[in-house]
XYZ file of C-alpha atoms in Angstrom:
420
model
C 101.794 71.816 93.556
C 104.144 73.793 96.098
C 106.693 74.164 93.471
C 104.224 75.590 91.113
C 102.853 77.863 93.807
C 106.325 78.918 94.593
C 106.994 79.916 91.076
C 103.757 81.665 90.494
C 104.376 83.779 93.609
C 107.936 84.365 92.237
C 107.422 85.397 89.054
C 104.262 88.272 90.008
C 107.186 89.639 92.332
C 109.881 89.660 89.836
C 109.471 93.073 88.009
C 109.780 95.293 91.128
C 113.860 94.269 90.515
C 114.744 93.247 86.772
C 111.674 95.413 84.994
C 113.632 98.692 87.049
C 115.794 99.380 84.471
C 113.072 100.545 81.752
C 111.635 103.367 84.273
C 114.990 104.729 85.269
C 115.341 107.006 81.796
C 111.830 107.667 82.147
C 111.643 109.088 85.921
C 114.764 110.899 85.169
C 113.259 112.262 81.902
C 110.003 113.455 84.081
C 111.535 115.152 86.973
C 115.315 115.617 86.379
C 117.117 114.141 89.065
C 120.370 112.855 88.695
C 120.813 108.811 87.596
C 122.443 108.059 90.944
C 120.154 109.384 92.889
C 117.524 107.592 90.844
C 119.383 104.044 91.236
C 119.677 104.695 95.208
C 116.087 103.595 94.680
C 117.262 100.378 93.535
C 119.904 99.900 96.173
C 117.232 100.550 98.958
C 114.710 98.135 97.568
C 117.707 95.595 97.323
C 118.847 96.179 101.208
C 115.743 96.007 102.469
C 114.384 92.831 100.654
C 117.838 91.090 101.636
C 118.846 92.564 105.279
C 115.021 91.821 106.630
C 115.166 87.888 105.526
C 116.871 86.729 108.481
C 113.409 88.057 110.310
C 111.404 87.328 107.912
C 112.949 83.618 108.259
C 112.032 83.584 112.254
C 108.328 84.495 110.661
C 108.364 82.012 108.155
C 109.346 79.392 110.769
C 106.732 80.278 113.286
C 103.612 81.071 111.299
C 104.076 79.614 108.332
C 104.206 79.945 104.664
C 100.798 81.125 103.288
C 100.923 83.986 106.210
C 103.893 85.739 105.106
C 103.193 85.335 101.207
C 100.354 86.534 101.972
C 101.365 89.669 103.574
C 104.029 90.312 100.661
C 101.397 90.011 98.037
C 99.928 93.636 99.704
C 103.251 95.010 100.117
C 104.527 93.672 96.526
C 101.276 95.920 95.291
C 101.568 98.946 97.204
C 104.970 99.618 96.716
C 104.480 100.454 92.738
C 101.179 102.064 93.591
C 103.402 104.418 95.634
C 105.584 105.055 93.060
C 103.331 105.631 90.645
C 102.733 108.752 92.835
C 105.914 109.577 93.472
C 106.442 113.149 93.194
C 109.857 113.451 95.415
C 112.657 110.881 95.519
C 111.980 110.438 99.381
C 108.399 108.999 98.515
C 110.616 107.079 95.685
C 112.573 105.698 98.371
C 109.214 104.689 100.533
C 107.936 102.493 97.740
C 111.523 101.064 97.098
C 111.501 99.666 101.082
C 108.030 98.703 100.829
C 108.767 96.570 97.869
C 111.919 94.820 99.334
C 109.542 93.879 102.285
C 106.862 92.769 99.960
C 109.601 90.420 97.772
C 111.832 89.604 100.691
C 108.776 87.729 102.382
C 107.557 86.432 99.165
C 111.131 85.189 98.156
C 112.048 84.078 101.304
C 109.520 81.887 102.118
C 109.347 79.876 98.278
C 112.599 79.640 98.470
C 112.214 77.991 101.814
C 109.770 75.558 101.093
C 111.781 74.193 97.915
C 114.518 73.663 100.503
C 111.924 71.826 103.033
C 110.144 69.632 100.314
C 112.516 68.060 98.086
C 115.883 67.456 100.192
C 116.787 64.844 97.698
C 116.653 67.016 94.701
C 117.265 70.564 96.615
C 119.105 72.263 93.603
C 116.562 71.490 90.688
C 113.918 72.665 93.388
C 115.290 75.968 94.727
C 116.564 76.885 90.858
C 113.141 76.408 89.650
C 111.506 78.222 92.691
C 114.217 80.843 92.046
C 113.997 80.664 88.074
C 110.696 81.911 88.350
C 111.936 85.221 90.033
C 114.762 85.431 87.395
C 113.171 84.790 84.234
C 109.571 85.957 85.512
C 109.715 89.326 84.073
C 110.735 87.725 80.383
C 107.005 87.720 79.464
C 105.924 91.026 80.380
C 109.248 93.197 79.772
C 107.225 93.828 76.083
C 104.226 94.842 77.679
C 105.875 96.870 80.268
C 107.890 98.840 77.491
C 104.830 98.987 75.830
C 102.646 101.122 78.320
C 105.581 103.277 79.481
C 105.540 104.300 76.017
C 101.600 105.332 75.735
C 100.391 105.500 78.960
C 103.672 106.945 80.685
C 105.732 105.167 83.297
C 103.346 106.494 86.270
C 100.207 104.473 85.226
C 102.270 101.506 84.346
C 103.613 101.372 87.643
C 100.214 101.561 89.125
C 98.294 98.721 86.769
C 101.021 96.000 87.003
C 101.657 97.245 90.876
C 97.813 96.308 91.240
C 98.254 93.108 88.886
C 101.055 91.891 90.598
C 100.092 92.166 94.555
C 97.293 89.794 93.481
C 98.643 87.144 91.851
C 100.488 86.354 94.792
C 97.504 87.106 97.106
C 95.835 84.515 96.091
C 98.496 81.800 95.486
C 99.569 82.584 99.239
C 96.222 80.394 99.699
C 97.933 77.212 98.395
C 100.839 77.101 100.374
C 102.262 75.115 103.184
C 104.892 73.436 104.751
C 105.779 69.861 104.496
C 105.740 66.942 106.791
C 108.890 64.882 107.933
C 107.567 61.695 106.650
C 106.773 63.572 103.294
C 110.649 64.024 102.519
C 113.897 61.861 101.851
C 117.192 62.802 102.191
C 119.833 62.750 98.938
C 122.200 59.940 98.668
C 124.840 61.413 96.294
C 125.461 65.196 97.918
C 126.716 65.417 101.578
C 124.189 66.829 104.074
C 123.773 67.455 107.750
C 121.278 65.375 109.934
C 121.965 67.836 112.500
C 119.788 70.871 112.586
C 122.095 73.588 113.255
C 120.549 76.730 115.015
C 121.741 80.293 113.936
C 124.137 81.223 116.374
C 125.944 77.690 115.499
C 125.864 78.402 111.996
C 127.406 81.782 112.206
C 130.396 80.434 114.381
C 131.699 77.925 111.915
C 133.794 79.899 109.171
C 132.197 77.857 106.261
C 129.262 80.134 106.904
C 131.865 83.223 106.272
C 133.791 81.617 103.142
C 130.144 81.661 101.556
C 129.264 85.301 102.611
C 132.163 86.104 100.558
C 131.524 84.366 97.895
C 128.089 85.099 98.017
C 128.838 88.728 97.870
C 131.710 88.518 94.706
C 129.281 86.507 92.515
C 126.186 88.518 93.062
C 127.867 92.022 92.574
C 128.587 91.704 88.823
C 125.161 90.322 87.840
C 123.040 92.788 89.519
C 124.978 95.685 88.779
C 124.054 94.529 85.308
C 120.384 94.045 86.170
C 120.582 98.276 87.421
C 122.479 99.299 84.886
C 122.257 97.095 81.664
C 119.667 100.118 79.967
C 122.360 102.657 81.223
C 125.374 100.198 79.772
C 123.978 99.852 76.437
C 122.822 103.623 76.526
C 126.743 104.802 76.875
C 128.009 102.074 74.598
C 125.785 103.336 71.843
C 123.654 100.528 71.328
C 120.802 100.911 73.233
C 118.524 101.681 70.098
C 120.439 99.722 67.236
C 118.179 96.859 65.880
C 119.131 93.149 65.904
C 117.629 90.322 63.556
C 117.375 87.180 65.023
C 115.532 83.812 64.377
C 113.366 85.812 62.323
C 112.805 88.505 65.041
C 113.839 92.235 64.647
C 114.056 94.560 67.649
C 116.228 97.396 69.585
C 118.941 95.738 71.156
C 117.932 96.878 74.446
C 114.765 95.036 75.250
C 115.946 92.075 72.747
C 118.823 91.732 75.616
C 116.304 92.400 78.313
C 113.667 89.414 77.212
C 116.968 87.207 76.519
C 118.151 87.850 79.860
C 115.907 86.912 81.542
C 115.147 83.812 80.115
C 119.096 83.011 80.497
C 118.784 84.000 84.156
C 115.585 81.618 84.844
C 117.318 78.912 82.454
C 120.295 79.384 84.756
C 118.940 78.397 87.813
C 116.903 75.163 87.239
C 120.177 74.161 85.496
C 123.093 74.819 87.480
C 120.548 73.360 90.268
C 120.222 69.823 88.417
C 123.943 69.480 88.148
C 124.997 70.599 91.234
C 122.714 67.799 92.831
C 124.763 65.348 90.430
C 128.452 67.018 90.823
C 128.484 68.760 93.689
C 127.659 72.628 94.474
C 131.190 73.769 94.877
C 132.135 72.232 91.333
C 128.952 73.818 89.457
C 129.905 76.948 91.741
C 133.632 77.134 89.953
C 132.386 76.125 86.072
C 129.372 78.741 86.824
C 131.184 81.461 88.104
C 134.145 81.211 85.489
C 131.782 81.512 82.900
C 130.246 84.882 84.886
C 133.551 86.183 85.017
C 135.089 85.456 81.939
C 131.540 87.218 80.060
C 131.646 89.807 81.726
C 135.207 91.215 80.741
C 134.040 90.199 77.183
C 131.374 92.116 77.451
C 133.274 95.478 78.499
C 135.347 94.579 75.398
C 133.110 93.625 72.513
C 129.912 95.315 74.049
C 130.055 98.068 71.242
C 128.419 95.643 68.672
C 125.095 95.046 69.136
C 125.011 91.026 68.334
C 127.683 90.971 70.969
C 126.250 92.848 73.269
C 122.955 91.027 73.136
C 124.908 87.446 73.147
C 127.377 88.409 76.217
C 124.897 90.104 78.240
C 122.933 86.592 77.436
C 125.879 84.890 78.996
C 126.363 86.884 82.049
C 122.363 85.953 83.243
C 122.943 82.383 82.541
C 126.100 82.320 84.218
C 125.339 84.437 87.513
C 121.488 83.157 87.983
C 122.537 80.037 89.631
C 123.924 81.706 92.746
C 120.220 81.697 94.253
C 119.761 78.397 93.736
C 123.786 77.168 94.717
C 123.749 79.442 97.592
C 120.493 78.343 99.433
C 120.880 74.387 98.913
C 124.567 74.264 100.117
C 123.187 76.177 103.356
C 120.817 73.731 103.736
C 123.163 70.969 102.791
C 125.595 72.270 105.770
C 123.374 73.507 108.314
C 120.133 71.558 108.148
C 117.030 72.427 107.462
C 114.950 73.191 110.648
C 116.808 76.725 110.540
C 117.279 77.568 107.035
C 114.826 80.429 106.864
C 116.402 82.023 109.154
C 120.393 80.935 108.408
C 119.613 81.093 104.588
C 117.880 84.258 105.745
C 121.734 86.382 106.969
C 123.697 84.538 104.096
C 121.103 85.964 101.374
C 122.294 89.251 103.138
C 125.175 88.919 100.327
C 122.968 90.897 97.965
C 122.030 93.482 99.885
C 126.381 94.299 100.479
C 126.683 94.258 96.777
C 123.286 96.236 96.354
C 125.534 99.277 97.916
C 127.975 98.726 94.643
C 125.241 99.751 92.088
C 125.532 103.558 92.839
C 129.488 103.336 93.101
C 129.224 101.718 89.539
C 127.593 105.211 88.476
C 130.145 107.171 90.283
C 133.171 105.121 88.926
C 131.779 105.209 85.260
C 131.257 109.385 86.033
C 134.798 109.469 87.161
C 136.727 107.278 84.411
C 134.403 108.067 81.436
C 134.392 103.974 80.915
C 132.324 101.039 82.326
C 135.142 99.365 81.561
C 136.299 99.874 84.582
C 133.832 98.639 86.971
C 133.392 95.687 84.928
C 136.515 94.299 84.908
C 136.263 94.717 89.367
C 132.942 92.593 89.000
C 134.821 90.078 87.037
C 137.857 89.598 89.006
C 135.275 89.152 91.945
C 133.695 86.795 89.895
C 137.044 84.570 88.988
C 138.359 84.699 93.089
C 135.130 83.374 93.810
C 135.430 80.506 90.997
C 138.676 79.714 92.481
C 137.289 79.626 96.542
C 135.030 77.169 95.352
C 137.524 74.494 94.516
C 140.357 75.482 96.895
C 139.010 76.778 100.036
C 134.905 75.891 100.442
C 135.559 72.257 99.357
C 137.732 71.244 101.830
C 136.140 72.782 104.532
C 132.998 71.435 103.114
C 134.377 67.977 103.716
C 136.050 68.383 107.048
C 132.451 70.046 108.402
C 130.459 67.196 107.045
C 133.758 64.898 108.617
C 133.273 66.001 112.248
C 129.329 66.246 112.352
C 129.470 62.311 111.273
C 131.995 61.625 113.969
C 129.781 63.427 116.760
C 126.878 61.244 115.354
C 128.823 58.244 115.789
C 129.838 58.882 118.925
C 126.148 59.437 119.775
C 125.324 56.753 118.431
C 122.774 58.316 115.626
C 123.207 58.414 111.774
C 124.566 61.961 111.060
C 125.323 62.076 107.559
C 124.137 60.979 103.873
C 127.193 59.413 102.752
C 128.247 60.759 99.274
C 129.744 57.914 96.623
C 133.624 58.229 96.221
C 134.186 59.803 100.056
């Protein structure tokens, strides 16, 4: 039942990030400002949702789940409502924070109680909490399009605004937090017994190794999320139809509904395996694949089959970093703390939320995405490679010394993994 609260909550506050891309033409169409300034929109609302979790976490840990859902329902709401009245891109701006306060509460906390509830199968758990965020918007990207198109972008962003903010209202209601004999730990991933408190998790440099790759992996898949309408707009295929399985439709919101299916797919997936073969080994076959689609894309992206199958490939391959991320900070640090520790490493996104308007600028400058999607790919590959020869290792000698303090304490610190 918490899972399928989580998920419910998750996917009502999904479009306020990957449904932005089909009012950007739109609100530039209306009142002529310039796409940058438009997409600063998108960086705020991604700052703010990100660089508040770590106090949204102390929240979440004091009062408890169904409060703070609760409380990002209304915000969730009002922030379209405000832009739906937008008239100036400062009130633009408003709504933008109000959103990422509204989502950052509501994905904080689900993400949070997958992490509390199901130790022993933490990936599947937070990738299907966090699948619903990612592929939530696949069912109503269609109607979306649909009423921008006849009712205009301002009235869309008002009904689905209003739609939204209670949906997760009143699954706030169902919410709460789990009790310690309710959970068991995993027996084939390492994890800390010991509870570590913030200020100890932000002194050991694992916690740093993961901010970095936190922040390399996220910046290619959500400068695609800002800019995948204004990508296939330059590259010419924005409008060019695609047949498939029987379907025809523009290749733009064809890629849009198969991206986000990819991305929720993603999550749940990488999740399972990781709590089979380890996160830092799903972390270096996941973020390969990220990498390596993304410089196909800026190579084949002309074609519209291509361009529909990479961008496919790029969701399913950088999804899993919400779900990869958030157990292997529980898996390190405990789980007493992980609102709030989870909480600064999720601040990743926010860094990288700053590269979406120097994507526009770079593009402006060379003429080419090409560009700025071959930097989001090499980011992409250095991460794949930090997984295997820099977090692993450390992995193993953290987990190494916080089983030799147990012993000497004489207290069980660690679920022993097979093979180490």
């Amino acid at each position: 039942m918490q899972i399928v609260v989580g998920i419910v909550c998750m996917v009502a506050a999904a479009n306020i990030q990957y449904a932005w891309t089909l009012f950007v033409p739109e609100i530039q169409a209306t009142h002529g400002w310039t796409r940058a300034s438009i997409q600063t929109a998108f960086t705020v609302f991604v700052v703010v949702q990100t660089w508040l979790t770590p106090i949204e976490g102390y929240f979440i840990d004091r009062y408890g789940p169904r409060a703070i859902v609760a409380f990002g329902g209304v915000m969730t709401g009002l922030s379209w409502i405000i832009d739906s009245y937008a008239g100036s891109l400062g009130m633009l701006y408003v709504g933008s924070a109000i959103g990422g306060i509204g989502v950052g509460c509501v994905y904080a906390t689900c993400v949070n109680s997958a992490l509390k509830w199901f130790p022993d199968k933490r990936g599947l758990a937070v990738g299907l909490t966090a699948g619903g965020y990612g592929a939530g918007s696949a069912v109503t990207i269609l109607p979306i399009a649909n009423m921008i198109h006849s009712s205009g972008y301002q009235a869309t962003f008002f009904w689905f605004g209003l739609l939204q903010g209670t949906i997760i209202l009143i699954a706030a209601f169902f919410l709460r937090a789990p009790q310690k004999d309710q959970v068991k730990a995993s027996t084939k991933v390492l994890q800390s017994r010991r509870d570590y408190t913030l200020k100890e998790a932000l002194q050991t440099p694992v916690f740093w190794v993961m901010m970095l790759m936190f922040i390399c992996t996220v910046s290619g898949g959500l400068m695609a999320v800002a800019q995948l309408g204004v990508i296939a707009h330059d590259l010419g295929v924005k409008e060019a139809p695609i047949s498939l399985f029987g379907i025809t439709m523009a290749a733009l919101p064809f890629a849009l509904m198969l991206d986000r299916v990819m991305n929720g797919i993603s999550r749940p997936l990488f999740g399972f395996v990781s709590d089979h073969i380890g996160r830092e080994a799903t972390m270096f076959i996941a973020f390969t694949f990220e990498g390596l689609g993304i410089l196909m894309l800026s190579r084949f992206g002309h074609d519209p089959i291509m361009f529909l199958i990479l961008s496919g490939l790029v969701f399913l391959a950088w999804g899993e970093v919400y779900s990869l991320f958030s157990a292997t900070s529980a898996d390190t640090f405990g789980t007493k703390h992980a609102a709030k520790i989870y909480g600064v490493l999720y601040c990743a996104k926010g860094v990288a939320a700053l590269l979406v308007p120097l994507g526009n600028l770079l593009m402006e400058a060379t003429g080419t995405w090409a560009t700025v999607l071959y930097i989001c790919a090499t980011m992409d590959l250095i991460a794949a490679f930090c997984a295997i020869a820099v977090l692993r290792p450390m992995l193993r000698k953290h987990h190494a010394r916080n089983a030799e303090l147990a012993a000497q304490q004489g207290a069980g610190g660690l679920a022993v993994q097979p093979g180490h």
